[in-house]
Amino acid sequence: MFFTYLRRELRRRRKAALVVALGLALGIGLVITVDSVSSGMDQAQGKVLKSLYGLGTDMTVTKAASAASATTRPQFNFNANSSGSSQSSDRVLVQGFQTLASSTATEVGAQPHVAKAVGGLNLQVLKINGTFTQGQFQPGQGSGQGSSQGGPGGGQSPQGQVRGGGAQFDANSYSVYGVDVSDLTLGPLSSSKITSGAGLTAADAKAADAVVDASYAKQNKIAVGSQLTIKGTKFKVVGISTADSGDAAADVYLPLSRAQTLADAKDKITTVYVKASDSQQISAVKSAIQKDVPGTTVTTSADLASTVSGSLSTASSLASNVGRWLSIAVLIAAFLVAGLLTSSAVSRRVREFGTLKALGWKSGRVTRQVMGEALVNGLIGGALGIALGLAGAYAVTAISPTLTAQLGGGGSAPGGGGPGGFGGGARQAAARTVDIALTAPVSVATIVLAVLLALGGGLIAGTFGGWRASRLRPADALRRVE
Amino acid sequence: MYQLTGVTKRYRRGKDTVDALRGIDLAIADGDQLVIQGPTGGGKSTLLQMLGGLDRPTNGSVLLDGTDLARLGETRLTRVRAQQIGFIFQSFNLIPTLTAQENVETALVPLGVHPGQRRQQAAEALESVGLGERLSHLPSELSGGQQQRVAIARALVKQPKVLLADEPTGNLDEATRDDIMSLLEGLWRDRGLTFVIVTHDSAIAKRAPRLATIRKGTLTVRESTPS
Ligand SMILES: Nc1ncnc2c1ncn2[C@@H]1O[C@H](COP(=O)(O)OP(=O)(O)OP(=O)(O)O)[C@@H](O)[C@H]1O
Ligand SMILES: [Mg+2]
């Protein structure tokens, strides 16, 4: 009788059932959409962070910024007598001018809950070439080479034409990253794919091989097999890499020891890339490193994420705050409305339930019937809500609004000289902007959540109605209600 | 069968109290028929609720075969209703979404009758009130008289000892009224039920063997030997 009665009620009182279900559907649909949009935001942020860090990096370790960083301004020595001849000179600078000992990577790797720690060396190469006609050379465009932090947006290599008295020069700057070839799964290069040629391998530890980022290669007409001369050393380009995020961490990748030699930084690194064994342990690992490896700054993805600004972070906080609260509010309202509607539906059926009790139906049986109806209403609402939510998420993905993320607080870092937090990690960009198209992926967990919410909504509605029904007396069969 | 002693019922609504029954003493023998009359608001329905175990009196006892319904717990009272009492209402009180057959079946649900047998018994009960052809009709597809027949089938399908009817013809036209009354009287005679009926129908009152009148909660009984 339970199912017959349930089926008949739902079929013959379709409208009432649909009203309850629609209310729940609205709430559940909103939850799914907001949930998927905010996981899309997370993905977008993840992409932004990955472009800096490389895949799987949970945190970076750099040298702690010291107040008076020994900023040695680069000097160029040109042969001032050979007037009119073409000359070229490279200066290889350690990015941020701050280095750690290579052994730091090992030290960090020995910390508890650290799965892996790989060191790398970030370099900046300034190439000046041109003709010199007896005169005075003024380096760069003022601050051009001075403070690496102060440079303009790092997307393109800044080129400044320098004219001294009778001299015409091109200043060209590009970034070099020294890769620890013994482990290529962590660090900046891990977020790039080799799109032509071969990548660096463990066998390349001492080789004069280089991998060049695709966009830099295109700009400078470099291909696999080309030769690259850095500070007089010839490197063979073995591969071209393309960054997954479209924004590479460096222009040129060299084996670590080669990079160290170029920069006169033997056994020195700028950054240690760390992967924790468990994402729950990240903050524990951070404090352990800060305690046990003095003089370092540890930057986690979360720290980094907090420096992300621009429309992505605005939208992201909108989704996680306003969106979440809105969907919770709508959900609570939907639950309440479903409960009240169910309860009022019971009120309209006072005589019906009273009659059943007069016929000898136990209170529990009547309550169960009401509960069953409400649960089915909830499930119908859940199904509609999932459909609504999927439609919403699909619409967001189809429109895929573009969000921009600004990293590093738009060059607001004071002091300038130091490696300013994570900045010591990748390229010289103080502030860089990444465009990301927003998607709204719907996960299985979200669907499961929706089903649970539907059941919860049905249960709440059923409790309202069931409570009302349980209080009816058999004498209510004689009540004049219409 | 029934023995009522000093039954009072006081309804409370906020500060107001209504004494619907004021000390009713009444005995109804097995297989008897009792017709209850009285002005509106006199307490007829309230008395019927006491007899049917739909409500408990404020004071006094309602013995049904020696069991005091006034002191029975809810579970056992529910069982008494399910097993022994058939109730017929003025406005039929059928479940609007269930078919005639399913409506009759609802009376067998608390008795734990097997579904197959339940359907069978319900069909037979409908047959006995002349609705064998209307098993799968919804209440809204039946006339008032037919709906009341379904309700009668529902009241009798469990073979109760007592049949209580509260103005069963109150919502029916004259021709149908006589149909239903003769059906009920026939059933009472054939099945040896104890039958208590509240009615305004003076024709029925005239030929009633026992006529009770309730005014302002007080009962007077007139015994008469039918001519
Ligand atoms: N649930 C209740 N709460 C409060 N007062 C009630 C309740 N039920 C009945 N009453 C009151 O008790 C009195 C008797 O009511 P009852 O329904 O028994 O009268 P009745 O004789 O059946 O009248 P009618 O012929 O109109 O059906 C009336 O005054 C009525 O208002
Ligand atoms: Mg009445």
XYZ file of C-alpha atoms and ligand atoms in Angstrom:
741
model
C 0.000 0.000 0.000
C 2.899 2.346 0.791
C 4.122 2.460 -2.791
C 0.670 2.417 -4.357
C -0.400 5.328 -2.207
C 2.890 7.157 -2.817
C 2.658 6.685 -6.569
C -0.972 7.772 -6.692
C -0.272 10.875 -4.620
C 2.674 11.939 -6.747
C 0.821 11.256 -9.988
C -2.469 12.872 -9.049
C -1.019 15.771 -7.099
C 1.742 16.455 -9.558
C 1.580 20.229 -9.232
C 2.089 20.299 -5.479
C 4.996 17.871 -5.823
C 6.515 19.949 -8.587
C 6.378 23.161 -6.569
C 8.321 21.568 -3.710
C 10.740 19.947 -6.144
C 11.330 23.164 -8.063
C 12.140 25.076 -4.904
C 14.759 22.501 -4.002
C 15.983 22.351 -7.588
C 16.705 26.060 -7.582
C 18.827 25.803 -4.456
C 20.664 22.697 -5.580
C 21.256 24.057 -9.075
C 22.793 27.177 -7.620
C 25.050 25.157 -5.344
C 26.297 23.098 -8.285
C 26.957 26.161 -10.420
C 28.724 28.089 -7.675
C 30.691 25.016 -6.678
C 31.847 24.324 -10.202
C 32.670 27.963 -10.892
C 34.739 28.196 -7.753
C 36.579 24.987 -8.608
C 37.136 26.550 -12.021
C 38.649 29.527 -10.189
C 40.869 27.191 -8.224
C 41.977 25.557 -11.437
C 42.683 28.944 -12.955
C 44.732 29.962 -9.953
C 46.496 26.639 -10.058
C 47.413 27.331 -13.676
C 48.748 30.742 -12.778
C 50.830 29.326 -9.971
C 52.048 26.477 -12.111
C 53.370 28.894 -14.660
C 55.659 30.236 -11.985
C 56.558 27.145 -10.145
C 56.249 24.148 -12.303
C 54.207 21.124 -11.720
C 53.904 19.595 -8.286
C 55.855 22.251 -6.453
C 54.323 22.943 -3.068
C 56.763 25.633 -1.999
C 60.013 27.320 -2.878
C 62.937 28.143 -0.661
C 64.973 31.246 -1.404
C 67.506 33.252 0.490
C 65.989 35.523 3.033
C 66.103 39.117 1.878
C 68.838 40.978 3.627
C 68.517 44.688 4.098
C 71.698 45.743 2.380
C 71.876 43.395 -0.522
C 75.165 43.754 -2.214
C 73.902 45.098 -5.452
C 76.854 45.131 -7.679
C 75.997 47.024 -10.719
C 77.130 45.282 -13.824
C 80.110 46.676 -15.568
C 81.002 46.288 -19.135
C 84.500 46.490 -20.405
C 84.777 47.472 -23.970
C 87.823 48.101 -25.843
C 87.527 51.826 -26.153
C 90.335 52.163 -28.633
C 89.040 50.018 -31.398
C 86.855 52.712 -32.684
C 84.216 51.785 -35.215
C 84.465 48.024 -34.795
C 81.551 45.879 -33.775
C 81.756 44.532 -30.283
C 79.690 42.322 -28.035
C 79.746 41.621 -24.359
C 77.637 39.465 -22.009
C 77.071 39.958 -18.346
C 75.628 37.016 -16.492
C 73.904 37.983 -13.289
C 72.371 35.893 -10.620
C 68.750 36.857 -10.373
C 68.150 38.869 -7.244
C 71.890 38.719 -6.493
C 71.180 36.326 -3.638
C 72.279 32.738 -3.625
C 72.072 29.702 -1.419
C 74.609 26.911 -1.205
C 73.786 23.891 -3.345
C 73.726 21.831 -0.187
C 70.597 23.712 0.906
C 68.582 21.526 -1.455
C 69.872 18.424 0.310
C 69.209 19.968 3.717
C 65.669 20.840 2.753
C 65.176 17.401 1.251
C 66.070 15.850 4.586
C 63.224 17.610 6.410
C 60.282 15.502 7.498
C 57.359 15.196 5.060
C 59.466 16.476 2.190
C 59.024 14.190 -0.775
C 61.504 15.936 -3.008
C 63.650 19.059 -3.097
C 65.428 20.251 -6.216
C 67.679 23.269 -6.558
C 67.890 25.595 -9.499
C 69.752 28.724 -10.514
C 68.022 31.702 -12.055
C 70.234 33.925 -14.124
C 69.792 37.042 -16.134
C 71.998 37.626 -19.129
C 72.558 41.106 -20.418
C 73.906 41.213 -23.879
C 75.282 44.420 -25.239
C 76.444 44.623 -28.769
C 76.975 47.370 -31.198
C 79.552 49.710 -32.611
C 81.618 51.921 -30.538
C 83.019 55.168 -31.822
C 85.229 56.759 -29.316
C 83.008 58.204 -26.717
C 81.268 57.499 -23.567
C 79.088 54.594 -22.860
C 76.019 54.996 -20.750
C 74.751 51.659 -19.730
C 71.179 50.788 -20.469
C 68.139 52.947 -20.088
C 69.016 54.116 -16.640
C 67.644 51.434 -14.371
C 67.565 48.904 -17.183
C 70.078 46.555 -15.700
C 70.443 47.879 -12.225
C 67.752 46.420 -10.118
C 66.299 43.364 -11.614
C 63.136 43.934 -9.635
C 62.573 47.343 -11.046
C 62.482 46.251 -14.641
C 59.339 46.613 -16.683
C 56.940 43.755 -17.251
C 58.850 40.613 -17.873
C 56.815 39.194 -20.695
C 59.222 40.349 -23.347
C 62.895 40.818 -22.953
C 63.427 44.490 -22.527
C 65.516 46.028 -25.202
C 66.955 49.367 -24.812
C 68.964 51.170 -27.321
C 71.792 52.943 -25.838
C 73.514 55.825 -27.410
C 76.626 57.083 -25.934
C 78.659 59.806 -27.403
C 79.391 58.247 -30.728
C 78.307 54.794 -29.710
C 75.328 52.768 -30.847
C 74.400 49.742 -28.814
C 71.644 47.232 -28.330
C 71.038 46.048 -24.823
C 69.372 42.714 -24.807
C 68.349 40.832 -21.741
C 67.090 37.288 -21.357
C 66.696 34.836 -18.553
C 68.528 31.571 -18.073
C 67.553 28.826 -15.718
C 70.046 26.262 -14.473
C 68.272 22.934 -14.299
C 69.242 20.175 -11.915
C 69.192 17.475 -14.587
C 69.281 14.694 -12.019
C 65.617 15.366 -11.291
C 63.495 16.946 -13.971
C 60.115 16.287 -12.372
C 60.190 19.382 -10.236
C 60.939 23.008 -10.980
C 60.143 25.454 -13.782
C 60.999 23.198 -16.708
C 58.534 20.559 -15.509
C 55.636 22.738 -16.578
C 56.901 22.906 -20.131
C 56.670 20.315 -22.883
C 59.461 19.649 -25.310
C 57.785 20.448 -28.603
C 60.736 19.841 -30.824
C 64.103 18.150 -30.399
C 64.959 16.583 -27.074
C 64.873 17.677 -23.484
C 67.750 17.838 -21.067
C 68.544 14.503 -19.468
C 70.628 13.295 -16.559
C 73.425 12.620 -19.029
C 73.560 16.318 -19.862
C 74.907 17.285 -16.439
C 78.152 18.610 -17.902
C 77.088 19.027 -21.519
C 76.953 22.344 -23.299
C 73.352 21.717 -24.245
C 70.472 24.122 -24.002
C 66.707 24.006 -24.250
C 65.113 27.228 -25.466
C 61.592 28.392 -24.798
C 59.464 28.455 -27.925
C 58.502 32.122 -27.804
C 62.083 33.267 -27.224
C 63.255 30.908 -29.931
C 60.771 32.361 -32.378
C 61.743 35.910 -31.553
C 65.414 35.201 -32.057
C 65.068 32.666 -34.877
C 66.551 29.863 -32.875
C 65.870 26.258 -33.862
C 67.014 22.834 -32.746
C 70.655 22.540 -33.738
C 71.302 26.286 -33.524
C 74.188 27.557 -31.529
C 73.884 29.907 -28.662
C 76.828 31.829 -27.343
C 76.612 32.987 -23.801
C 79.585 34.816 -22.390
C 81.852 33.221 -24.926
C 80.651 29.663 -24.320
C 78.941 27.929 -27.164
C 75.805 25.950 -26.337
C 73.992 23.609 -28.663
C 70.225 23.967 -28.733
C 68.908 20.416 -28.349
C 65.248 21.165 -27.825
C 62.492 23.740 -27.905
C 60.080 23.811 -25.000
C 56.591 25.244 -24.761
C 55.173 26.251 -21.407
C 51.844 24.649 -20.551
C 50.500 27.937 -19.339
C 51.834 29.836 -22.327
C 54.090 31.805 -20.064
C 57.519 30.310 -19.653
C 59.610 30.531 -16.511
C 62.811 31.255 -18.415
C 64.011 31.830 -21.961
C 66.899 29.404 -21.907
C 67.410 26.278 -19.815
C 70.930 24.984 -19.191
C 72.333 22.188 -17.044
C 72.837 23.529 -13.535
C 76.615 23.185 -13.390
C 76.978 25.001 -16.699
C 74.790 27.819 -15.466
C 76.831 28.011 -12.273
C 80.036 28.281 -14.241
C 78.621 31.068 -16.423
C 77.614 33.111 -13.379
C 80.764 32.379 -11.401
C 78.445 30.885 -8.831
C 79.989 27.525 -8.175
C 77.806 25.335 -5.945
C 75.281 28.100 -5.695
C 71.566 28.042 -6.360
C 68.853 30.662 -6.100
C 65.825 28.533 -5.424
C 64.931 25.158 -3.994
C 61.685 23.694 -5.310
C 60.016 21.522 -2.700
C 57.306 18.907 -2.980
C 55.683 17.786 0.272
C 54.790 14.142 0.787
C 51.306 15.123 1.824
C 49.446 18.285 0.929
C 48.126 18.410 4.500
C 51.681 18.835 5.761
C 52.647 21.901 3.766
C 52.543 24.386 6.602
C 54.366 21.958 8.909
C 57.095 21.526 6.310
C 57.300 25.285 5.895
C 57.918 25.927 9.553
C 60.369 23.029 9.776
C 62.452 24.451 6.945
C 62.377 27.943 8.358
C 63.568 26.599 11.696
C 66.193 24.119 10.489
C 67.559 25.922 7.458
C 68.283 29.420 8.645
C 68.503 32.387 6.369
C 65.842 31.189 4.001
C 62.446 32.378 2.945
C 59.826 29.716 2.302
C 56.996 30.597 -0.042
C 54.058 28.217 -0.367
C 51.446 28.187 -3.085
C 49.063 29.668 -0.577
C 51.459 32.550 0.132
C 51.803 33.019 -3.568
C 48.091 32.818 -4.155
C 47.605 35.633 -1.709
C 49.724 37.834 -3.935
C 47.511 37.137 -6.918
C 45.442 40.153 -7.781
C 43.380 41.241 -10.747
C 39.987 40.091 -11.944
C 40.761 36.432 -11.229
C 41.265 37.024 -7.549
C 38.280 39.363 -7.427
C 36.078 36.798 -9.122
C 37.553 34.054 -7.032
C 36.813 35.753 -3.763
C 33.405 36.655 -5.146
C 32.726 33.005 -5.889
C 34.048 31.773 -2.587
C 32.375 34.428 -0.475
C 29.311 35.926 -2.082
C 28.593 32.845 -4.200
C 28.953 30.428 -1.346
C 26.851 32.477 1.023
C 24.278 33.149 -1.628
C 23.932 29.479 -2.426
C 23.758 28.561 1.249
C 21.091 31.194 1.795
C 19.086 30.062 -1.221
C 19.468 26.462 -0.115
C 18.232 27.189 3.392
C 15.349 29.182 1.953
C 14.565 26.323 -0.430
C 14.632 23.823 2.441
C 12.353 25.999 4.521
C 9.957 26.594 1.660
C 9.889 22.871 0.897
C 9.209 22.171 4.562
C 6.457 24.751 4.820
C 4.850 23.634 1.575
C 4.897 20.026 2.701
C 3.510 21.017 6.060
C 0.737 23.048 4.480
C 0.002 20.182 2.113
C -0.526 18.037 5.211
C -2.845 20.710 6.609
C -4.944 20.470 3.501
C -5.134 16.729 3.999
C -6.075 16.804 7.667
C -9.265 14.902 7.089
C -7.566 12.352 4.874
C -4.943 11.504 7.471
C -7.489 11.712 10.284
C -9.610 9.197 8.404
C -6.686 6.824 8.017
C -6.042 7.073 11.743
C -9.736 6.474 12.414
C -9.415 3.367 10.240
C -6.740 2.135 12.598
C -3.576 3.298 10.790
C -0.777 3.838 13.249
C 0.605 7.342 13.481
C 3.979 6.049 12.299
C 2.502 4.630 9.124
C 0.893 7.963 8.248
C 4.114 9.826 9.061
C 6.103 7.408 6.932
C 3.775 8.039 4.035
C 4.282 11.800 4.297
C 8.028 11.312 4.692
C 8.142 9.071 1.630
C 6.349 11.636 -0.489
C 8.687 14.393 0.668
C 11.775 12.291 -0.040
C 10.601 11.534 -3.559
C 9.877 15.243 -4.033
C 13.397 15.902 -2.814
C 14.871 13.443 -5.284
C 12.868 14.932 -8.145
C 14.129 18.331 -6.987
C 17.658 16.934 -6.904
C 17.390 15.612 -10.448
C 15.999 18.926 -11.698
C 18.603 20.783 -9.662
C 21.444 18.749 -11.147
C 20.078 19.468 -14.607
C 19.860 23.174 -13.755
C 23.317 23.200 -12.228
C 24.874 21.381 -15.176
C 23.207 23.851 -17.509
C 24.589 26.725 -15.439
C 28.094 25.280 -15.354
C 27.911 24.507 -19.063
C 26.857 28.083 -19.774
C 29.834 29.444 -17.819
C 32.217 27.115 -19.644
C 30.658 27.985 -23.005
C 30.978 31.715 -22.402
C 34.348 31.180 -20.682
C 34.909 34.718 -19.507
C 38.551 35.770 -19.518
C 40.067 36.634 -16.196
C 43.405 38.260 -15.673
C 45.670 37.458 -12.807
C 48.372 39.775 -11.607
C 51.139 38.200 -9.642
C 53.371 39.861 -7.144
C 51.235 42.848 -6.338
C 52.124 44.947 -9.360
C 55.691 45.775 -8.400
C 54.646 47.248 -5.125
C 57.434 45.360 -3.368
C 59.422 47.938 -1.491
C 63.164 47.909 -1.295
C 63.497 46.639 -4.792
C 66.898 45.077 -4.370
C 65.976 41.855 -2.637
C 64.480 38.822 -4.275
C 61.143 39.872 -2.846
C 59.442 36.700 -1.759
C 58.777 34.283 -4.535
C 60.133 36.696 -7.060
C 63.506 35.133 -6.655
C 61.974 32.033 -8.118
C 61.206 32.563 -11.696
C 61.992 35.334 -14.042
C 62.617 38.862 -13.213
C 59.004 39.849 -13.474
C 57.976 41.893 -10.510
C 54.420 41.908 -11.654
C 53.174 39.721 -14.369
C 49.819 39.325 -15.886
C 48.337 36.044 -17.010
C 45.062 35.730 -18.899
C 42.998 32.676 -18.049
C 39.669 31.591 -19.500
C 37.289 30.559 -16.758
C 35.709 27.126 -16.921
C 33.253 25.525 -14.528
C 34.095 21.838 -14.218
C 31.453 19.766 -12.433
C 33.030 17.056 -10.344
C 31.509 13.782 -9.215
C 31.841 15.064 -5.662
C 29.612 18.001 -6.577
C 26.969 15.655 -7.979
C 27.186 13.494 -4.868
C 26.806 16.651 -2.795
C 23.732 17.574 -4.837
C 22.151 14.172 -4.277
C 22.864 14.427 -0.553
C 21.362 17.902 -0.477
C 18.292 16.611 -2.304
C 17.893 13.827 0.237
C 18.524 16.305 3.040
C 15.947 18.695 1.618
C 13.436 15.877 1.281
C 14.182 14.772 4.811
C 13.709 18.266 6.193
C 10.467 18.730 4.264
C 9.349 15.275 5.382
C 10.162 16.098 8.979
C 8.043 19.253 8.828
C 5.154 17.415 7.194
C 5.589 14.221 9.178
C 5.619 16.087 12.449
C 2.432 17.826 11.434
C 0.848 14.519 10.389
C 1.903 12.736 13.556
C 0.032 15.300 15.637
C -3.258 14.734 13.832
C -5.892 12.847 15.791
C -8.363 10.329 14.431
C -11.148 12.717 15.427
C -9.780 15.065 12.769
C -11.535 12.783 10.308
C -14.701 14.635 11.265
C -13.194 18.085 10.907
C -14.838 20.397 8.467
C -11.898 21.651 6.480
C -12.153 22.556 2.881
C -21.625 -4.506 24.048
C -21.317 -0.872 25.143
C -21.593 0.446 28.658
C -21.076 4.189 29.127
C -21.006 5.648 32.592
C -20.795 9.341 33.461
C -19.099 10.270 30.196
C -18.236 13.949 29.925
C -16.293 15.733 27.241
C -15.008 19.215 27.702
C -13.308 20.986 24.820
C -10.958 23.748 25.630
C -10.193 26.501 23.220
C -8.030 29.068 24.894
C -9.994 30.396 27.830
C -13.312 29.142 26.499
C -14.509 25.703 27.435
C -17.340 23.819 25.797
C -19.063 20.989 27.592
C -20.010 18.829 24.622
C -21.109 15.887 26.786
C -22.343 16.237 30.345
C -22.522 12.900 32.126
C -23.820 10.404 29.613
C -24.993 7.013 30.864
C -25.867 4.598 28.092
C -25.949 0.880 27.442
C -26.107 -0.654 23.975
C -26.676 -4.377 23.651
C -25.002 -6.643 21.139
C -26.703 -6.422 17.736
C -28.770 -3.421 18.758
C -29.537 -0.421 16.642
C -29.465 3.019 18.205
C -30.545 6.139 16.348
C -29.215 9.428 17.735
C -30.940 12.701 17.040
C -30.612 16.213 18.284
C -30.075 19.835 17.371
C -26.823 20.930 15.814
C -24.045 21.362 18.327
C -25.817 19.057 20.758
C -22.933 16.616 20.980
C -23.948 13.799 18.620
C -20.658 13.564 16.774
C -18.771 13.870 20.037
C -20.612 10.884 21.469
C -19.943 8.872 18.332
C -16.219 9.660 18.657
C -16.279 8.282 22.200
C -17.961 5.103 20.985
C -15.553 4.690 18.116
C -12.383 5.283 20.130
C -11.519 8.325 17.994
C -11.174 10.448 21.112
C -11.167 9.933 24.855
C -13.741 11.368 27.264
C -12.689 13.943 29.826
C -14.344 11.858 32.511
C -16.259 8.602 32.786
C -15.756 5.238 31.177
C -16.597 3.776 27.800
C -16.644 0.004 28.094
C -16.589 -1.957 24.866
C -16.969 -5.655 25.656
C -15.579 -4.935 29.077
C -12.552 -2.911 27.866
C -12.515 0.731 28.928
C -11.642 2.724 25.814
C -11.124 5.800 28.009
C -8.056 4.218 29.610
C -6.588 2.360 26.700
C -3.152 3.384 25.435
C -2.881 4.841 21.938
C -1.468 1.678 20.404
C -4.195 -0.569 21.750
C -6.899 1.963 20.966
C -5.618 2.080 17.401
C -5.894 -1.696 17.265
C -9.481 -1.584 18.565
C -10.371 0.882 15.832
C -8.677 -1.235 13.210
C -10.322 -4.506 14.252
C -13.698 -3.797 15.780
C -15.101 -0.521 14.576
C -16.444 0.503 11.217
C -16.956 4.242 10.795
C -19.037 5.978 8.151
C -18.796 9.750 7.687
C -21.180 12.346 6.405
C -18.767 13.501 3.725
C -17.577 9.966 2.812
C -13.926 10.700 3.628
C -12.482 8.676 0.776
C -8.838 9.184 -0.147
C -9.201 11.234 -3.346
C -6.130 9.826 -5.081
C -6.939 6.165 -4.502
C -9.351 4.035 -6.523
C -12.496 2.562 -4.976
C -10.779 -0.756 -4.463
C -7.663 0.813 -2.942
C -9.827 2.914 -0.642
C -11.487 -0.208 0.679
C -8.076 -1.849 1.026
C -6.878 0.918 3.361
C -9.112 -0.605 6.071
C -7.251 -3.913 5.779
C -3.753 -2.403 5.825
C -3.485 -2.136 9.642
C -4.656 -5.741 9.973
C -1.656 -6.947 7.998
C -3.703 -8.750 5.370
C -1.621 -10.088 2.496
C -1.909 -7.740 -0.543
C -3.408 -10.340 -2.856
C -6.046 -11.302 -0.334
C -6.594 -7.658 0.459
C -7.503 -6.872 -3.127
C -9.761 -9.907 -3.266
C -11.628 -8.952 -0.084
C -11.953 -5.342 -1.171
C -13.425 -6.429 -4.499
C -15.922 -8.661 -2.722
C -16.936 -5.901 -0.322
C -17.527 -3.523 -3.230
C -19.515 -6.238 -4.968
C -21.737 -6.567 -1.896
C -22.632 -2.861 -2.021
C -23.350 -3.072 -5.732
C -20.122 -1.514 -7.036
C -18.503 -4.611 -8.525
C -18.029 -2.749 -11.798
C -16.378 0.316 -10.321
C -13.282 -1.082 -8.661
C -10.789 1.145 -10.437
C -12.788 4.357 -10.363
C -11.540 7.342 -8.433
C -13.905 8.959 -5.903
C -14.210 11.971 -8.209
C -15.539 9.673 -10.913
C -18.358 8.380 -8.677
C -21.685 9.919 -7.632
C -22.269 10.851 -3.992
C -24.325 7.733 -3.360
C -21.667 5.564 -4.964
C -18.941 7.213 -2.898
C -20.878 6.484 0.274
C -21.244 2.874 -0.849
C -17.477 2.675 -1.207
C -17.192 4.087 2.312
C -19.657 1.490 3.581
C -17.655 -1.266 1.891
C -14.526 0.148 3.551
C -16.237 0.132 6.964
C -17.474 -3.431 6.615
C -14.625 -5.175 4.791
C -12.846 -5.952 8.065
C -15.983 -7.552 9.560
C -16.254 -5.197 12.534
C -18.507 -5.748 15.520
C -19.674 -2.171 15.566
C -20.824 0.111 12.776
C -20.922 3.822 13.579
C -22.421 6.241 11.097
C -22.431 10.026 11.497
C -25.165 11.452 9.298
C -24.346 9.056 6.439
C -27.057 10.521 4.241
C -26.507 14.141 5.134
C -24.807 14.941 1.843
C -27.155 12.971 -0.393
C -30.364 13.699 -2.265
C -33.631 12.130 -1.174
C -33.731 9.149 -3.532
C -30.135 8.194 -2.781
C -30.751 8.701 0.911
C -33.323 5.915 0.975
C -31.012 3.660 -1.047
C -28.202 4.082 1.429
C -30.439 3.721 4.471
C -31.986 0.510 3.255
C -28.517 -0.791 2.399
C -27.294 -0.007 5.919
C -30.351 -1.487 7.604
C -30.040 -4.600 5.475
C -26.408 -4.994 6.437
C -27.212 -4.463 10.105
C -29.877 -7.165 9.991
C -27.819 -9.633 7.930
C -24.569 -9.324 9.811
C -25.740 -8.954 13.377
C -23.802 -5.725 13.854
C -24.203 -3.268 16.647
C -25.266 -0.191 14.748
C -25.259 3.390 15.985
C -26.408 6.046 13.546
C -26.691 9.797 13.876
C -29.355 11.159 11.575
C -31.757 14.016 11.040
C -33.978 11.787 8.904
C -37.326 11.713 10.662
C -38.507 8.648 8.729
C -35.663 6.638 10.166
C -36.225 8.081 13.600
C -39.851 7.019 13.446
C -39.163 3.395 12.774
C -36.140 3.193 15.073
C -36.406 0.615 17.864
C -34.409 2.885 20.149
C -34.099 6.586 19.763
C -31.657 8.744 21.690
C -31.779 12.521 21.693
C -28.852 14.722 22.748
C -29.441 18.305 23.735
C -26.619 20.438 25.119
C -24.663 17.345 26.029
C -27.437 15.572 27.832
C -28.932 12.328 26.550
C -32.476 11.021 26.756
C -33.453 7.632 25.374
C -36.884 6.637 24.159
C -37.514 2.921 23.948
C -40.237 1.839 21.606
C -41.514 -1.392 20.275
C -41.639 -1.044 16.518
C -45.067 -1.503 15.097
N -12.569 19.853 18.552
C -13.433 20.683 19.181
N -12.965 21.752 19.846
C -13.812 22.593 20.483
N -15.122 22.443 20.509
C -15.672 21.388 19.852
C -14.846 20.473 19.151
N -15.650 19.540 18.591
C -16.893 19.872 18.937
N -16.906 20.983 19.681
C -18.094 21.602 20.272
O -18.784 20.633 20.986
C -20.144 20.796 20.792
C -20.755 19.509 20.256
O -20.270 19.295 18.944
P -20.697 18.082 18.017
O -19.903 18.118 16.788
O -20.664 16.851 18.851
O -22.199 18.465 17.699
P -23.212 17.719 16.727
O -24.363 17.359 17.578
O -22.529 16.632 16.031
O -23.621 18.863 15.726
P -23.941 18.740 14.175
O -25.379 18.283 14.084
O -23.822 20.139 13.673
O -23.011 17.793 13.594
C -20.345 21.970 19.852
O -20.658 23.109 20.588
C -19.019 22.126 19.202
O -18.754 23.464 18.913
Mg -22.019 16.200 13.996
